[in-house]
Short mmCIF file of C-alpha atoms and ligand atoms in Angstrom, two decimals:
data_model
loop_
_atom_site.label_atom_id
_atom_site.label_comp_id
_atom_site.label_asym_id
_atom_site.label_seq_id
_atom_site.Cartn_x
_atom_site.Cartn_y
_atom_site.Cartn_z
CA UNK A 14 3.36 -5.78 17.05
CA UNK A 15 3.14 -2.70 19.30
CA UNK A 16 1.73 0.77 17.72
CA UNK A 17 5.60 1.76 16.42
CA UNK A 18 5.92 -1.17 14.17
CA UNK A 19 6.33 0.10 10.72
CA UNK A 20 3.53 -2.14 8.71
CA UNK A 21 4.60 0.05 5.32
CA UNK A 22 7.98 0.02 4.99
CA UNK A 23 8.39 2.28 1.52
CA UNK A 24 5.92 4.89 2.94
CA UNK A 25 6.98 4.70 6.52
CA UNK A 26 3.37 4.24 8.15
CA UNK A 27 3.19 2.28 11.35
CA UNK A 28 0.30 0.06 12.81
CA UNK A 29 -0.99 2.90 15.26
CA UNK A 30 -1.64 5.28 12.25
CA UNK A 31 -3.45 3.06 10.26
CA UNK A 32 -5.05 1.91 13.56
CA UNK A 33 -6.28 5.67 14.42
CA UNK A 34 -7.20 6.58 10.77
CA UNK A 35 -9.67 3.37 10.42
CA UNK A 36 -10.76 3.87 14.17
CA UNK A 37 -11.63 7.81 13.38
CA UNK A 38 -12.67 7.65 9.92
CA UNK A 39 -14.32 4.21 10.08
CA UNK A 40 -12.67 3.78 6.19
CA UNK A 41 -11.66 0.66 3.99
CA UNK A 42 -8.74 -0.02 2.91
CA UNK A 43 -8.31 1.78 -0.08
CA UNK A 44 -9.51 4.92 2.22
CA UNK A 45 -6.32 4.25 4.57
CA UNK A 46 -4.06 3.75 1.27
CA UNK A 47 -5.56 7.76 -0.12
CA UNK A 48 -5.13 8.79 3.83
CA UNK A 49 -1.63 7.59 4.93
CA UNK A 50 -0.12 6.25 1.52
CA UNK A 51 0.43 3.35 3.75
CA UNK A 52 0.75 0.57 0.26
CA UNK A 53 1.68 3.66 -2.13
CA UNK A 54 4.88 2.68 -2.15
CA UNK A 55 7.92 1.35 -4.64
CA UNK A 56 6.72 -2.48 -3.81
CA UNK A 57 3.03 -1.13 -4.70
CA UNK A 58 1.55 -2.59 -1.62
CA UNK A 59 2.73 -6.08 -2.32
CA UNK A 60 4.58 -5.99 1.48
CA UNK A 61 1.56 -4.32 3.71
CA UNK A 62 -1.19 -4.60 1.88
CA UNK A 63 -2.01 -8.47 3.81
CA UNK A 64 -1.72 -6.26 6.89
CA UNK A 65 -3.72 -3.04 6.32
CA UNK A 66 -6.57 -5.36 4.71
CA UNK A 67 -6.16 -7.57 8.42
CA UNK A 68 -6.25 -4.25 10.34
CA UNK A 69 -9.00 -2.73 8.50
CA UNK A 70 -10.67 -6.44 9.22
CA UNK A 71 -10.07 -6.53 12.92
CA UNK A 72 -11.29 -2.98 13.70
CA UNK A 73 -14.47 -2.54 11.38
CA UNK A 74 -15.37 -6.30 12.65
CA UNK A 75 -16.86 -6.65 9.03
CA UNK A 76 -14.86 -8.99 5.59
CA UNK A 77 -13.51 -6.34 3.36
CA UNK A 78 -15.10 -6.41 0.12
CA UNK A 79 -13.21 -6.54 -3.58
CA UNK A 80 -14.40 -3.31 -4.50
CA UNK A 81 -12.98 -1.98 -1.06
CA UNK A 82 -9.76 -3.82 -1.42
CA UNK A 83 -6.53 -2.53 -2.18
CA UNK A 84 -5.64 -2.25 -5.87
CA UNK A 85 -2.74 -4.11 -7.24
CA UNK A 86 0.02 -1.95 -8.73
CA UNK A 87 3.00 -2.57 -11.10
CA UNK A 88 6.46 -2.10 -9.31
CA UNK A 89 8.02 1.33 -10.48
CA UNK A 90 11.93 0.48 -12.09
CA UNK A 91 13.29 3.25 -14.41
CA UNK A 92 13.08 2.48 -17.85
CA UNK A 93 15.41 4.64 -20.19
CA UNK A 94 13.72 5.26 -23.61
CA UNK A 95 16.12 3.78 -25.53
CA UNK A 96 15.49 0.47 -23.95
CA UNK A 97 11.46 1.24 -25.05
CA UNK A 98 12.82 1.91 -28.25
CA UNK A 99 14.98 -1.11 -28.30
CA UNK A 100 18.27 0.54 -28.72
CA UNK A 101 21.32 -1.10 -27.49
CA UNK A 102 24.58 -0.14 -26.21
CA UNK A 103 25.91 -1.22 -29.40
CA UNK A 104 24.12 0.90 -31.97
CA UNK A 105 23.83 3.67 -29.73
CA UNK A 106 26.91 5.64 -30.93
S1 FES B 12 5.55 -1.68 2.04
FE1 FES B 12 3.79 -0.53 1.69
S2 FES B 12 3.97 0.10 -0.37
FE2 FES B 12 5.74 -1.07 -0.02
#
């Protein structure tokens, strides 16, 4: 992978940014998630999140921690509120 390669493809953050924010800010990777949104995404990190926590590995030269670690999230789908509400096209009308 060269320093263009999109790691984050929902938030659009490639390998050199996350490279240069944990080189000049020395962060975890929950720091580079609140600094690029680099695993903010729709997928909720479940594509990059392997690679930031790999990145943030290689460069600090130190295992990541859990409470450093990325956070899982819940993909984001619309939900209308009559599906909550368990209405149906049927007995909508
Ligand atoms: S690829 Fe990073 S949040 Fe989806």
């Amino acid at each position: 992978m060269d320093e263009k390669t999109i790691v984050c493809r929902c938030e659009e953050v490639t390998l050199g940014t996350i490279k240069d924010t944990v080189q000049h800010y020395n962060c975890s990777p929950r720091e580079v998630k609140l600094r690029t949104r680099a695993g903010m995404g729709y997928c909720g990190g479940r594509t990059c999140r392997n690679v930031i926590n790999q990145v943030v590995e290689e460069i600090n030269k130190k295992p990541i921690t859990d409470e450093v670690q990325l956070s899982y999230r819940s993909p984001v789908r619309p939900v209308t509120l009559g599906v909550l509400g368990g209405v149906t096209h049927d007995n909508e009308g």
